[in-house]
Coordinates of C-alpha atoms and ligand atoms in Angstrom, one line a residue:
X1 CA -173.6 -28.0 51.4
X2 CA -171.3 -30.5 52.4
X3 CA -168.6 -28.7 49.6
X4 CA -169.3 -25.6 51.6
X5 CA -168.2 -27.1 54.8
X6 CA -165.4 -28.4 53.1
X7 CA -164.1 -25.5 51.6
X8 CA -164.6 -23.7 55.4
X9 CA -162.3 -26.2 56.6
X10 CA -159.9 -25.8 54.3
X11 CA -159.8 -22.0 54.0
X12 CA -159.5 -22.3 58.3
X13 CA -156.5 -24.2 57.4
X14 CA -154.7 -22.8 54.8
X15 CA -155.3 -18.9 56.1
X16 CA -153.4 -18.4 58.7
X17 CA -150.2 -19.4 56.2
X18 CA -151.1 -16.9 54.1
X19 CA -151.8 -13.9 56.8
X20 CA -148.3 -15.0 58.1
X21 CA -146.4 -15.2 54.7
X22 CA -144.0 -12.0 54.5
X23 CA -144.0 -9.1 52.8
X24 CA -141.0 -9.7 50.3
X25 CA -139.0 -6.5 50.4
X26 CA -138.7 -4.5 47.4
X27 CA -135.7 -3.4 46.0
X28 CA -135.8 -0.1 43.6
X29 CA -135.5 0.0 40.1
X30 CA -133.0 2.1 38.2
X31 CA -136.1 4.6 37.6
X32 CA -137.3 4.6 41.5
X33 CA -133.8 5.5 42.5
X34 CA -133.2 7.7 40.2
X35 CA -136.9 9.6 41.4
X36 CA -135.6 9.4 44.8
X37 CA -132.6 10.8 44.5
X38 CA -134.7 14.0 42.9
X39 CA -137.0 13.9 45.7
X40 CA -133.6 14.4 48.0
X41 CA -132.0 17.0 46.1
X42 CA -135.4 19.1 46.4
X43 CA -135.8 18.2 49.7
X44 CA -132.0 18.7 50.8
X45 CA -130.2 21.1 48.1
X46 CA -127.6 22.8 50.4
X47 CA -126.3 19.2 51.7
X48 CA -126.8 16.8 48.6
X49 CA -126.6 17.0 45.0
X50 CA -126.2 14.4 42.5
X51 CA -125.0 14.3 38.9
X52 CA -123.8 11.4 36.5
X53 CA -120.2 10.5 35.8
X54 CA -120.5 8.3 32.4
X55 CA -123.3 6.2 30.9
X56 CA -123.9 2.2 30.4
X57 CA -124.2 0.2 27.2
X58 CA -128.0 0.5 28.1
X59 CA -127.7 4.1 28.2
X60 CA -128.3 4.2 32.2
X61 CA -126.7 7.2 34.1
X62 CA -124.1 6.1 36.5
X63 CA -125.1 8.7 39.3
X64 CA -122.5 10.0 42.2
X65 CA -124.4 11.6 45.0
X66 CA -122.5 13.9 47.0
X67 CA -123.2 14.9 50.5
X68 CA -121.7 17.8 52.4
X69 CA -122.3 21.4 53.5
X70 CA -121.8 23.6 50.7
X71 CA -122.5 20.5 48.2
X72 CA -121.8 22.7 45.4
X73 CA -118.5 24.2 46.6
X74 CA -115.2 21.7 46.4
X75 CA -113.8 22.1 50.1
X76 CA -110.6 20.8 51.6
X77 CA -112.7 18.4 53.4
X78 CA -111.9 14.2 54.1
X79 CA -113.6 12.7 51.1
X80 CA -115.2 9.2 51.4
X81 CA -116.4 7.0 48.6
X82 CA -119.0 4.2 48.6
X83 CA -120.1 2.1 45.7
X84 CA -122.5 -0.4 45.1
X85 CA -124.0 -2.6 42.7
X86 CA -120.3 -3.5 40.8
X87 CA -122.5 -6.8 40.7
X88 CA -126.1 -5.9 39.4
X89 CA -127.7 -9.0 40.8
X90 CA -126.3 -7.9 44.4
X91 CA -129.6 -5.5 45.1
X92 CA -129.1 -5.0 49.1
X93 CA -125.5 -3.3 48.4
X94 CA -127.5 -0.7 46.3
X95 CA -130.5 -0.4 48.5
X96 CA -128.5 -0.3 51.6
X97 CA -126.3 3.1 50.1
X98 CA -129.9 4.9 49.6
X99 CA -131.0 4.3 52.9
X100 CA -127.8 5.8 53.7
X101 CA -128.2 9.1 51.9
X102 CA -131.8 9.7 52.8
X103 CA -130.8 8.7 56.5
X104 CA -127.7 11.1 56.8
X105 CA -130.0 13.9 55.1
X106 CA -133.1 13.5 57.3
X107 CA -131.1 13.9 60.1
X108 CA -128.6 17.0 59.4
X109 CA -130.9 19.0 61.4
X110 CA -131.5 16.7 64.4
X111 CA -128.1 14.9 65.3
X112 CA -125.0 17.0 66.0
X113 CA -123.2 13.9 65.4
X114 CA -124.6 13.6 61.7
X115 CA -124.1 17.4 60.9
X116 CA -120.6 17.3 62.2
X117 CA -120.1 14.3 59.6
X118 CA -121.6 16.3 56.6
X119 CA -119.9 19.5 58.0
X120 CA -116.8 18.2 57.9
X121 CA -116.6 15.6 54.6
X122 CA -117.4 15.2 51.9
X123 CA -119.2 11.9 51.3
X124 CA -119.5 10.5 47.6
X125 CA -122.2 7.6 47.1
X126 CA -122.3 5.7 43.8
X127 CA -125.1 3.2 44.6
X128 CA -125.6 1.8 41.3
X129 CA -121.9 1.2 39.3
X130 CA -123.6 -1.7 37.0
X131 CA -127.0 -0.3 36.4
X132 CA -127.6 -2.5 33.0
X133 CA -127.0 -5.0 36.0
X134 CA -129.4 -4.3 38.1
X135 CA -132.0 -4.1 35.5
X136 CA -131.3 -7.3 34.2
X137 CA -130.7 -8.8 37.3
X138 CA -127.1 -10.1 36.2
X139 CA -123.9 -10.1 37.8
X140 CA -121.5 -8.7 35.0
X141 CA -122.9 -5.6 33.0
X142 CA -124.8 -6.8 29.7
X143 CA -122.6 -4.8 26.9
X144 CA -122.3 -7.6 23.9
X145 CA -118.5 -9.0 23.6
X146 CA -119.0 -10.0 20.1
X147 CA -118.2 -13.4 20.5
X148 CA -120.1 -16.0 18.6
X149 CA -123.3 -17.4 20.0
X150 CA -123.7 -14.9 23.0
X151 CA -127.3 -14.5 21.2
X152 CA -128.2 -18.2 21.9
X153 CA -126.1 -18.0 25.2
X154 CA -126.8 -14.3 27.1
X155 CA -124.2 -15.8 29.3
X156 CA -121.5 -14.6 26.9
X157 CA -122.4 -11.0 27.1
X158 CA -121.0 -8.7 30.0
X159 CA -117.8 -8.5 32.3
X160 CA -117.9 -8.4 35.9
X161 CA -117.4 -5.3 36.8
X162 CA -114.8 -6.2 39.5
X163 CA -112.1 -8.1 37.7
X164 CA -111.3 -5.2 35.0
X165 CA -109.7 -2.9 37.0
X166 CA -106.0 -2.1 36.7
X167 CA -104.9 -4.4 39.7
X168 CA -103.0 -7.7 38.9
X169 CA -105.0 -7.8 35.8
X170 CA -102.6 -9.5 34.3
X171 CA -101.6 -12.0 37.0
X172 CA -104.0 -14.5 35.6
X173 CA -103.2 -18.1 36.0
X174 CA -105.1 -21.5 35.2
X175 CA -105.8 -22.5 38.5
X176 CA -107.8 -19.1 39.4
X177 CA -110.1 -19.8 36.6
X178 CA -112.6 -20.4 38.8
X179 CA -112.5 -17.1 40.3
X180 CA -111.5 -15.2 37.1
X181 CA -111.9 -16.3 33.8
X182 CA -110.2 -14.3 30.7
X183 CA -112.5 -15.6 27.9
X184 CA -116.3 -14.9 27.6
X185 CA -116.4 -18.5 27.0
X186 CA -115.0 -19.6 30.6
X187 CA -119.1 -18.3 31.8
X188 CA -120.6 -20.6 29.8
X189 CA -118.4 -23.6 31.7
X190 CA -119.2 -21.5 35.1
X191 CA -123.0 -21.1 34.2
X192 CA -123.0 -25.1 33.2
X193 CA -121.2 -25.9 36.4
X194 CA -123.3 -23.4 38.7
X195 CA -120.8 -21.1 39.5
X196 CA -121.0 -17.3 39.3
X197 CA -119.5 -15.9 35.3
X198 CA -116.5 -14.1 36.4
X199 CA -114.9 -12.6 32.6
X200 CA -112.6 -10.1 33.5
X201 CA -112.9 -8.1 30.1
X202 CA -110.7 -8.0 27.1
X203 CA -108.4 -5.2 28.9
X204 CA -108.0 -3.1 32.3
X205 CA -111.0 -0.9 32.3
X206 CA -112.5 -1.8 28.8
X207 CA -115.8 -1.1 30.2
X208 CA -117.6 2.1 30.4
X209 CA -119.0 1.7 34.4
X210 CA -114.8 1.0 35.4
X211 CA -113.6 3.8 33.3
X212 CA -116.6 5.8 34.7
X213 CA -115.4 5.0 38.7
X214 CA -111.4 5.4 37.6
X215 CA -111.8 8.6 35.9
X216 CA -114.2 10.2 39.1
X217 CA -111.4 8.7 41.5
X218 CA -108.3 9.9 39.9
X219 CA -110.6 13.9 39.9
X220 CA -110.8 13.5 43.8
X221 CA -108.6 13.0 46.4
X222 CA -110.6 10.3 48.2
X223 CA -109.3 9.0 51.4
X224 CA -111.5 5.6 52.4
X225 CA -113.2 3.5 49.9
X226 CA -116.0 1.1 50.9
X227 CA -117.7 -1.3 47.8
X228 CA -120.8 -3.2 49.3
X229 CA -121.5 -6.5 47.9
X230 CA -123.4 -9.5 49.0
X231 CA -123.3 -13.6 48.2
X232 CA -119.8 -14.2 50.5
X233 CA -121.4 -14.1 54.1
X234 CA -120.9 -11.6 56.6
X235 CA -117.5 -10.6 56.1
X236 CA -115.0 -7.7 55.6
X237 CA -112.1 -7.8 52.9
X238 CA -109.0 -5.8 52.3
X239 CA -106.3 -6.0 49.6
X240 CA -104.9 -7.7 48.3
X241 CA -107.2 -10.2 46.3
X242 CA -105.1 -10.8 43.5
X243 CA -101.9 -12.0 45.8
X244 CA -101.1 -13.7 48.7
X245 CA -97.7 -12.6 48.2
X246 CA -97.7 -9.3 49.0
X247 CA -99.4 -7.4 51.9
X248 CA -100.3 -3.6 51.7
X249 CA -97.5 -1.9 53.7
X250 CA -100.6 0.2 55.5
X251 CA -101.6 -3.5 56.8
X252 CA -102.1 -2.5 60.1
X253 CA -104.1 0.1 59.7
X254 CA -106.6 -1.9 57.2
X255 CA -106.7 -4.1 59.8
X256 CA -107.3 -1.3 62.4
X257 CA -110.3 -0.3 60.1
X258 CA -111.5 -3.9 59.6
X259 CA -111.5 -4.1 63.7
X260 CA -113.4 -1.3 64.1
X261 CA -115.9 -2.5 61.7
X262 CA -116.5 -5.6 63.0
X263 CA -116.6 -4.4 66.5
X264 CA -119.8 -2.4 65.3
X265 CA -121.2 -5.0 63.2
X266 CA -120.3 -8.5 64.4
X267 CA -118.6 -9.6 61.0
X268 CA -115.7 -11.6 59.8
X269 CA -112.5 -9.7 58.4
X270 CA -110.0 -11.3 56.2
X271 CA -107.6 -10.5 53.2
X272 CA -109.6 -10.5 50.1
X273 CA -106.7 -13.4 48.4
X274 CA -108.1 -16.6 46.8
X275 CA -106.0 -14.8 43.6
X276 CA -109.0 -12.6 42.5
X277 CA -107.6 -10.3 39.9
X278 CA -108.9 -6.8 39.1
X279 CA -110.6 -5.7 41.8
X280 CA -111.3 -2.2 42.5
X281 CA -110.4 -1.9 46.2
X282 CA -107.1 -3.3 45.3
X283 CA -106.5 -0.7 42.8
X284 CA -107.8 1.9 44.3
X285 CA -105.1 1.0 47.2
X286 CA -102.4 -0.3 44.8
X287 CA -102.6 3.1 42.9
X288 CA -104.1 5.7 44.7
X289 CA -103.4 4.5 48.1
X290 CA -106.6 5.0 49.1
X291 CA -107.7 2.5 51.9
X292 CA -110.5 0.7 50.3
X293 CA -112.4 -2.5 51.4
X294 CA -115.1 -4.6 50.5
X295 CA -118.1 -5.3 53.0
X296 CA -120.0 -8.0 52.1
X297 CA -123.5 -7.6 53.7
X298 CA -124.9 -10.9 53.8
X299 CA -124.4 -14.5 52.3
X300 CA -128.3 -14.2 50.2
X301 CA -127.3 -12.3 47.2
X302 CA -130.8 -10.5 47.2
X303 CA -132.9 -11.3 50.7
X304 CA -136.2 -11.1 50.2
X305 CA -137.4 -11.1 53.6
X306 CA -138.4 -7.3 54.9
X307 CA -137.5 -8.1 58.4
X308 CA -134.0 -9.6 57.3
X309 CA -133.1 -6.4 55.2
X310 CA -134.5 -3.9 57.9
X311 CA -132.0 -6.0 60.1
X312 CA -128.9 -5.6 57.8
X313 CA -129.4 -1.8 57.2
X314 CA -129.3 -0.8 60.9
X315 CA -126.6 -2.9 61.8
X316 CA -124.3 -1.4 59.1
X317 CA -125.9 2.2 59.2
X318 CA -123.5 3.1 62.6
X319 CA -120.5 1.2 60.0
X320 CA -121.1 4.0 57.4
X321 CA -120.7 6.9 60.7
X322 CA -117.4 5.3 62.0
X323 CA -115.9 5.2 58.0
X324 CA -116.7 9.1 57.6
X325 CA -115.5 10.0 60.9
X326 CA -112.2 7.6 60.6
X327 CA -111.4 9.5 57.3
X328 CA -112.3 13.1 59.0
X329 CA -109.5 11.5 61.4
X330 CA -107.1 10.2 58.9
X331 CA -106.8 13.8 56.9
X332 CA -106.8 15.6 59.9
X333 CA -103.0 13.6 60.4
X334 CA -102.4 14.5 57.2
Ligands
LIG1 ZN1 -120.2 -8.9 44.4

């Protein structure tokens, strides 16, 4: 009897810390996204499609969604890229982009301000670029660099994603190892000393997922670029990260963009710098002269808390809006 009592007390005690522990939010798997984006293009044929653009080392589809009226006609519409996922660990960016879709579908037929975005650009969505990533819940993709002892050390397979592209590749130095390493054997110092593994890749777009994104850019004619990430704060980037030498000659109006943003969602903008080599947004400027930026959507790589990521999603939702209409703007200068 008197254990009874006892284990009244106790479950009176501990309880209400259970009943108030939260949900923790659940981010998709490669195989739940790639049902929902079926579910989409039955739901919403005449405004999205989707179709894949090259496939991993783990023989995962790297999708493109594409939003517009007429989605199966190439107009000469503004045309607006967002990625996510470069970083597979980074599961909000991801998560955040398929809200997106299945928010700017939904509501075709009930905002005119949403229908005149879809009626007038096309929008391109790759949510996952690193899918192998996101599975394996690692940063760089998880294609084997046949090096000796990445089967003791996983650490030594992979590249991140977003130091292979064709932008200052080469502008390596010793100092920025921290930030770029160009041996697979620079991660296993970073995983030792707790820092993210940051292995560029034996050459500019070695990798499948980069070659995947280059060739799908240089078929398009794409006039903002927006890669989501998370682990760096709240905080807007634009080129150039592998320089603090030069500045993009359209600096104002990056800075016009990274205004706007932050006007809408409270964060930080800065140059990218710090001597980060081969990253996409500044190739995709450097080259194609698209204006591309990194939002980074929170300092938690993946937040667990439901309420936290609800929060995030809205705030940046009315971001994705002003992007579309700024490029409707943009080519309409043209
Ligand atoms: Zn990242």
């Amino acid at each position: 009897m008197k254990q009874v009592k006892l284990l009244a007390i106790f479950a009176i005690l501990i309880l209400p810390s259970y009943i108030s522990y939260k949900q923790p939010f659940h981010y998709y798997s490669y195989k739940e996204m790639e049902e929902f984006l079926n579910e989409m293009e039955e739901e919403y044929p005449e405004i999205m499609k989707f179709y894949s653009i090259g496939k991993t080392y783990g023989g995962r589809e790297i999708y493109v969604v594409k939003i517009s009226d007429n989605v199966s006609i190439d107009e000469n519409e503004a045309e607006v890229l967002f990625m996510g996922a470069h970083h597979g660990n980074e599961k909000l960016g991801y998560q955040f982009l398929l809200y997106f879709i299945k928010s700017m579908c939904e509501n075709y037929s009930k905002k005119e301000s949403v229908a005149y975005l879809i009626n007038n650009a096309e929008i391109f969505v790759v949510p996952m670029v690193n899918p192998d990533g996101v599975e394996n819940n690692t940063r760089k993709n998880v294609e084997p660099n046949n090096c000796i002892g990445e089967n003791i050390f996983p650490i030594l397979k992979g590249v991140n994603l977003n130091r292979n592209y064709d932008a200052g590749w080469n502008e390596w130095r010793p100092w920025y190892f921290l930030s770029t390493t160009s041996t697979p054997y620079g991660d296993l110092i970073l995983y030792f000393l707790d820092f993210p593994p940051e292995y560029r890749g034996e050459k500019p777009f070695s990798e499948r997922e980069t070659k995947a994104i280059k060739n799908f850019v240089e078929s398009r004619n794409i006039t903002i670029a927006i890669d989501f990430h998370t682990g760096a704060g709240k905080i807007i980037f634009y080129p150039f990260g592998y320089t603090d030498k030069k500045k993009p000659k359209d600096l104002e109006k990056f800075i016009s963009i990274a205004e706007n943003i932050s006007s809408i969602n409270g964060y930080d903008y800065a140059e990218a710098g710090e001597g980060v080599i081969g990253m996409a947004i500044d190739w995709l400027y450097e080259k194609h002269g698209i204006y591309a930026l990194i939002i980074e959507l929170t300092r938690n790589v993946a937040p667990r808390d439901a309420e936290e990521v609800r929060e995030i999603i809205q705030l940046n939702l009315p971001v994705m809006h002003y992007i579309v209409n700024r490029a409707i703007e943009e080519k309409g200068r043209i």
